[in-house]
Coordinates of C-alpha atoms and ligand atoms in Angstrom, one line a residue:
H1 CA -18.4 57.4 -31.0
W2 CA -21.1 54.7 -31.0
H3 CA -20.0 51.1 -30.3
L4 CA -22.7 49.2 -32.1
S5 CA -21.5 45.6 -32.1
D6 CA -19.8 43.3 -29.7
D7 CA -19.6 39.6 -28.7
Q8 CA -22.7 40.0 -26.5
G9 CA -25.0 41.7 -29.0
F10 CA -25.4 43.3 -32.5
R11 CA -27.1 46.6 -31.8
I12 CA -27.9 48.1 -35.1
E13 CA -30.7 47.0 -37.5
S14 CA -29.6 45.6 -40.8
K15 CA -32.1 45.3 -43.6
K16 CA -29.5 43.4 -45.7
F17 CA -28.9 40.9 -43.1
P18 CA -32.0 40.7 -40.9
R19 CA -30.6 37.5 -39.3
L20 CA -28.0 39.7 -37.4
N21 CA -31.0 41.1 -35.5
E22 CA -33.0 37.9 -35.3
I23 CA -30.0 36.0 -33.8
G24 CA -27.1 38.3 -33.1
S25 CA -29.0 40.9 -31.1
W26 CA -30.0 38.5 -28.4
R27 CA -28.3 36.3 -25.8
M28 CA -29.4 33.9 -23.2
E29 CA -28.8 34.8 -19.5
G30 CA -29.9 31.7 -17.7
E31 CA -33.4 31.1 -18.9
Q32 CA -33.8 34.8 -20.0
K33 CA -33.4 36.2 -23.5
V34 CA -32.0 39.6 -23.3
G35 CA -30.8 42.2 -25.9
G36 CA -32.3 44.3 -28.6
Y37 CA -31.1 46.7 -31.3
Y38 CA -31.6 50.3 -32.6
T39 CA -33.8 50.4 -35.7
Q40 CA -32.5 52.4 -38.7
E41 CA -35.3 54.9 -37.9
E42 CA -34.0 55.4 -34.4
I43 CA -30.4 55.7 -35.6
R44 CA -31.5 58.4 -38.2
E45 CA -33.3 60.2 -35.4
I46 CA -30.2 60.3 -33.2
V47 CA -27.9 61.3 -35.9
A48 CA -30.2 64.2 -36.9
Y49 CA -30.6 65.3 -33.3
A50 CA -26.8 65.3 -32.9
Q51 CA -26.2 67.0 -36.2
E52 CA -28.5 69.9 -35.2
R53 CA -26.1 70.4 -32.3
F54 CA -23.0 70.2 -34.5
I55 CA -22.1 66.7 -33.3
N56 CA -21.0 64.0 -35.7
V57 CA -21.9 60.5 -34.7
I58 CA -19.1 58.0 -35.5
P59 CA -20.4 54.4 -35.9
E60 CA -18.2 51.6 -34.6
I61 CA -18.5 48.0 -36.0
D62 CA -15.8 46.2 -34.0
L63 CA -13.7 43.9 -36.4
P64 CA -12.3 41.3 -36.6
G65 CA -12.6 40.5 -32.8
H66 CA -15.5 41.1 -30.5
T67 CA -17.6 39.5 -33.3
V68 CA -19.3 36.5 -31.5
S69 CA -22.7 38.0 -32.2
I70 CA -21.9 38.0 -35.9
V71 CA -20.3 34.6 -36.1
A72 CA -23.2 33.2 -34.0
T73 CA -25.4 34.4 -36.7
F74 CA -23.2 33.2 -39.6
P75 CA -20.8 30.6 -38.2
E76 CA -19.4 30.1 -41.8
L77 CA -17.7 33.5 -41.4
S78 CA -15.5 32.2 -38.6
C79 CA -12.4 30.0 -39.1
S80 CA -13.8 26.7 -37.9
G81 CA -17.4 27.3 -39.0
E82 CA -18.7 25.6 -35.9
P83 CA -22.0 26.9 -34.4
L84 CA -21.8 28.9 -31.2
A85 CA -24.2 31.0 -29.1
V86 CA -24.1 34.8 -28.7
A87 CA -21.8 35.5 -25.7
H88 CA -22.9 36.3 -22.3
G89 CA -20.7 37.8 -19.6
S90 CA -17.6 39.8 -20.2
G91 CA -14.3 38.7 -21.5
I92 CA -12.3 38.3 -24.7
F93 CA -13.6 35.5 -26.9
P94 CA -11.4 33.6 -29.4
R95 CA -14.0 33.0 -32.1
I96 CA -13.5 35.8 -34.5
L97 CA -14.0 36.6 -38.2
C98 CA -11.8 34.6 -40.6
A99 CA -9.4 36.8 -42.4
G100 CA -8.7 34.2 -45.1
N101 CA -12.3 33.7 -46.4
D102 CA -13.2 36.0 -49.3
K103 CA -16.9 35.7 -48.2
V104 CA -16.0 37.6 -45.0
Y105 CA -15.1 40.6 -47.1
D106 CA -18.2 40.3 -49.3
F107 CA -20.2 40.3 -46.2
L108 CA -18.3 43.2 -44.4
Y109 CA -18.5 45.4 -47.5
A110 CA -22.2 45.0 -47.8
L111 CA -22.7 45.6 -44.1
L112 CA -20.4 48.6 -43.8
E113 CA -22.0 50.2 -46.9
E114 CA -25.4 49.9 -45.2
V115 CA -24.0 51.4 -42.0
C116 CA -22.3 54.2 -43.9
G117 CA -25.6 55.1 -45.4
L118 CA -26.9 55.9 -41.9
F119 CA -24.0 58.0 -40.7
P120 CA -23.1 61.1 -42.9
G121 CA -20.1 62.1 -40.9
P122 CA -16.5 61.8 -42.1
Y123 CA -15.3 59.0 -39.8
F124 CA -16.0 55.3 -39.4
H125 CA -14.6 53.3 -36.5
I126 CA -13.7 49.6 -37.3
G127 CA -12.7 48.6 -33.8
G128 CA -9.8 46.2 -34.0
D129 CA -9.2 45.8 -30.2
E130 CA -8.6 42.5 -28.4
A131 CA -8.6 40.1 -31.4
P132 CA -7.1 36.8 -30.2
K133 CA -5.1 35.1 -33.0
S134 CA -5.6 31.5 -31.8
E135 CA -8.1 30.6 -34.5
W136 CA -6.2 32.3 -37.3
E137 CA -3.1 30.3 -36.2
K138 CA -4.9 27.1 -36.8
C139 CA -7.0 28.0 -39.9
P140 CA -5.7 26.8 -43.4
R141 CA -7.4 29.8 -45.1
C142 CA -5.9 32.4 -42.8
Q143 CA -2.5 30.7 -43.2
Q144 CA -2.9 30.6 -47.0
R145 CA -3.7 34.3 -46.9
I146 CA -0.6 35.1 -44.9
Q147 CA 1.5 33.2 -47.4
A148 CA -0.2 34.6 -50.5
E149 CA 0.2 38.2 -49.3
G150 CA 3.7 37.8 -48.1
L151 CA 2.8 38.6 -44.5
K152 CA 5.0 37.7 -41.5
D153 CA 2.4 36.6 -39.0
E154 CA -1.2 37.0 -37.6
E155 CA -0.6 40.5 -36.4
E156 CA 0.4 41.5 -40.0
L157 CA -2.8 39.6 -41.1
Q158 CA -4.9 41.9 -38.9
A159 CA -3.1 45.0 -40.4
W160 CA -3.8 43.6 -43.9
F161 CA -7.5 42.9 -42.9
T162 CA -7.7 46.5 -41.6
G163 CA -6.2 47.8 -44.8
K164 CA -8.9 46.1 -46.8
L165 CA -11.5 48.0 -44.7
V166 CA -9.6 51.2 -45.0
E167 CA -9.5 50.9 -48.8
F168 CA -13.3 50.1 -48.9
L169 CA -14.4 52.8 -46.5
E170 CA -12.2 55.4 -48.2
A171 CA -14.1 54.7 -51.4
Q172 CA -17.2 55.5 -49.4
G173 CA -15.7 58.8 -48.4
K174 CA -14.8 57.8 -44.8
T175 CA -11.6 58.1 -42.7
V176 CA -11.1 55.0 -40.6
I177 CA -10.4 55.0 -36.8
G178 CA -9.4 51.8 -35.0
W179 CA -8.3 50.9 -31.5
N180 CA -4.6 50.9 -30.8
E181 CA -4.2 47.2 -31.4
I182 CA -4.4 47.9 -35.2
L183 CA -0.9 49.3 -34.6
T184 CA 0.7 46.1 -33.1
S185 CA 2.4 44.8 -36.3
G186 CA 3.7 48.3 -37.3
T187 CA 2.3 47.7 -40.8
V188 CA -1.2 49.1 -40.8
S189 CA -2.2 51.8 -43.3
P190 CA -0.8 55.2 -42.3
K191 CA -4.3 56.6 -43.2
A192 CA -6.0 55.0 -40.2
I193 CA -6.4 57.0 -37.1
A194 CA -5.6 55.1 -33.8
Q195 CA -7.6 55.4 -30.7
Y196 CA -5.2 54.8 -27.8
W197 CA -6.8 53.1 -24.9
V198 CA -4.6 50.4 -23.4
E199 CA -1.2 50.5 -21.9
T200 CA -0.1 47.1 -23.2
G201 CA -0.1 48.7 -26.8
A202 CA 2.3 51.4 -25.6
E203 CA 5.4 50.4 -27.3
A204 CA 3.8 49.8 -30.7
A205 CA 1.8 53.0 -30.4
A206 CA 4.8 55.2 -29.3
K207 CA 6.6 54.0 -32.4
E208 CA 3.7 55.1 -34.5
T209 CA 3.8 58.6 -33.0
E210 CA 7.2 59.0 -34.5
K211 CA 5.8 58.1 -37.9
G212 CA 3.2 60.8 -37.8
R213 CA 0.2 58.6 -36.9
R214 CA -2.8 60.5 -35.8
F215 CA -4.5 59.6 -32.5
V216 CA -7.7 60.0 -30.5
F217 CA -6.5 59.6 -26.9
S218 CA -8.6 57.7 -24.4
P219 CA -6.4 55.8 -21.9
V220 CA -8.6 53.4 -19.8
S221 CA -6.8 54.4 -16.6
S222 CA -7.8 58.0 -16.9
F223 CA -10.8 58.4 -19.2
Y224 CA -13.1 55.4 -19.0
L225 CA -16.3 56.6 -17.4
D226 CA -17.8 53.2 -16.8
Y227 CA -15.1 52.6 -14.2
P228 CA -16.0 54.0 -10.8
A229 CA -14.3 57.2 -9.7
A230 CA -12.3 55.1 -7.2
L231 CA -10.4 53.6 -10.3
V232 CA -10.6 56.5 -12.6
P233 CA -10.5 59.6 -10.4
L234 CA -11.6 63.0 -11.5
K235 CA -8.1 64.4 -10.9
S236 CA -6.6 61.9 -13.3
T237 CA -9.3 62.7 -16.0
Y238 CA -8.4 66.4 -15.6
A239 CA -4.7 66.0 -15.5
T240 CA -3.8 63.4 -18.1
E241 CA -2.1 64.7 -21.2
P242 CA -1.8 62.9 -24.5
C243 CA 1.4 61.0 -23.8
I244 CA 2.1 57.3 -24.3
L245 CA 5.5 56.7 -23.0
K246 CA 6.7 58.8 -20.1
D247 CA 8.1 62.2 -21.2
Q248 CA 7.2 61.5 -24.8
P249 CA 4.1 63.6 -25.5
I250 CA 2.2 63.1 -28.8
P251 CA 2.8 66.1 -31.1
K252 CA -0.3 68.3 -30.7
D253 CA -1.0 68.2 -34.5
Q254 CA -1.3 64.4 -34.2
V255 CA -3.9 64.4 -31.5
L256 CA -7.4 64.8 -32.8
G257 CA -8.8 64.9 -29.4
L258 CA -9.6 63.2 -26.1
E259 CA -12.4 60.8 -25.6
A260 CA -14.0 59.5 -22.4
P261 CA -15.7 56.1 -23.4
L262 CA -18.7 54.9 -21.3
W263 CA -19.5 51.3 -21.9
T264 CA -23.2 51.0 -21.2
E265 CA -24.1 47.2 -21.7
R266 CA -24.8 47.1 -17.9
V267 CA -25.9 50.7 -17.5
T268 CA -29.6 50.8 -18.0
T269 CA -30.9 54.0 -16.4
A270 CA -30.4 57.7 -17.1
D271 CA -29.6 58.2 -13.4
H272 CA -26.7 55.7 -13.6
I273 CA -25.4 57.3 -16.8
E274 CA -25.3 60.7 -15.2
R275 CA -23.6 59.5 -12.0
L276 CA -20.8 57.9 -14.1
T277 CA -20.6 60.8 -16.5
F278 CA -20.5 63.8 -14.1
P279 CA -18.5 65.6 -13.0
R280 CA -15.7 63.7 -14.8
L281 CA -17.0 64.7 -18.2
L282 CA -16.5 68.4 -17.3
A283 CA -12.9 67.7 -16.3
L284 CA -12.4 65.9 -19.6
A285 CA -13.9 68.8 -21.6
E286 CA -11.7 71.4 -19.9
N287 CA -8.7 69.1 -20.4
C288 CA -9.5 69.1 -24.1
W289 CA -9.5 72.9 -24.6
T290 CA -7.2 74.2 -21.9
W291 CA -3.4 74.0 -22.0
E292 CA -3.1 76.1 -18.8
K293 CA -5.0 74.2 -16.2
D294 CA -5.9 75.5 -12.8
Ligands
ACM1 C1 -11.7 48.5 -25.3 O1 -11.9 49.0 -24.2 N1 -11.6 47.2 -25.4 C2 -11.3 49.3 -26.5
ZN2 ZN1 -9.4 31.8 -40.9

């Protein structure tokens, strides 16, 4: 699972939209311009290297939130259209893609088609986490979309937006994965797999387990490797079972697997990666394949 786009940088080369790399791949930190992106040649090399080892690489383009690098490149794809800079520093940023503008879908279909061409595996991750609705609430086009599609609110609009991507990506032969926020409205396509990461989405996610939703399980409190071991201890990585609400395990046939995310924007050396990854990844691996733990 390769998180290739976020507010602070667009990290994959697009030949269709080179401005995404000229603008969206870079940010200012004080006087310094920092950033970069993987070329398509590098991506192909990594995918092939993984494939030789029976590993599928799943690309993630995070949508509709965490898209400041995209709307900094193309402000007309946001609700207000106002110019802005690629984000620096961490956080959740309100400027997201407009779900009411048809041009957004034209852009996304073209971009996702290009990304699909680089990743032959069966899955595509469309993100979906932490998408604030403040812009959509004020946007005439988003409000018009809500009316025209008979949606209840902005959460249902995100589910509708996700449904458009599911439909498009299915036609490309892909199964869609999204972070658990895609479940908030309870109306998202049953075809989408949810990646469970945050406790605040617990109620909505638990309801979806009852409907047969399939999950990848990666709760931040147990599996996030970028957190120091003081916050995400080895024992927790080892012991945590796929369960959202207490005493309500997710049926085994609905759990595709566990994932230990390692967010690397501030991890720049192999040594640092290894200190974060091991030994917790070994605990995660054994947790994945062992029911009787010792
Ligand atoms: C996430 O960690 N925001 C999915
Ligand atoms: Zn809008």
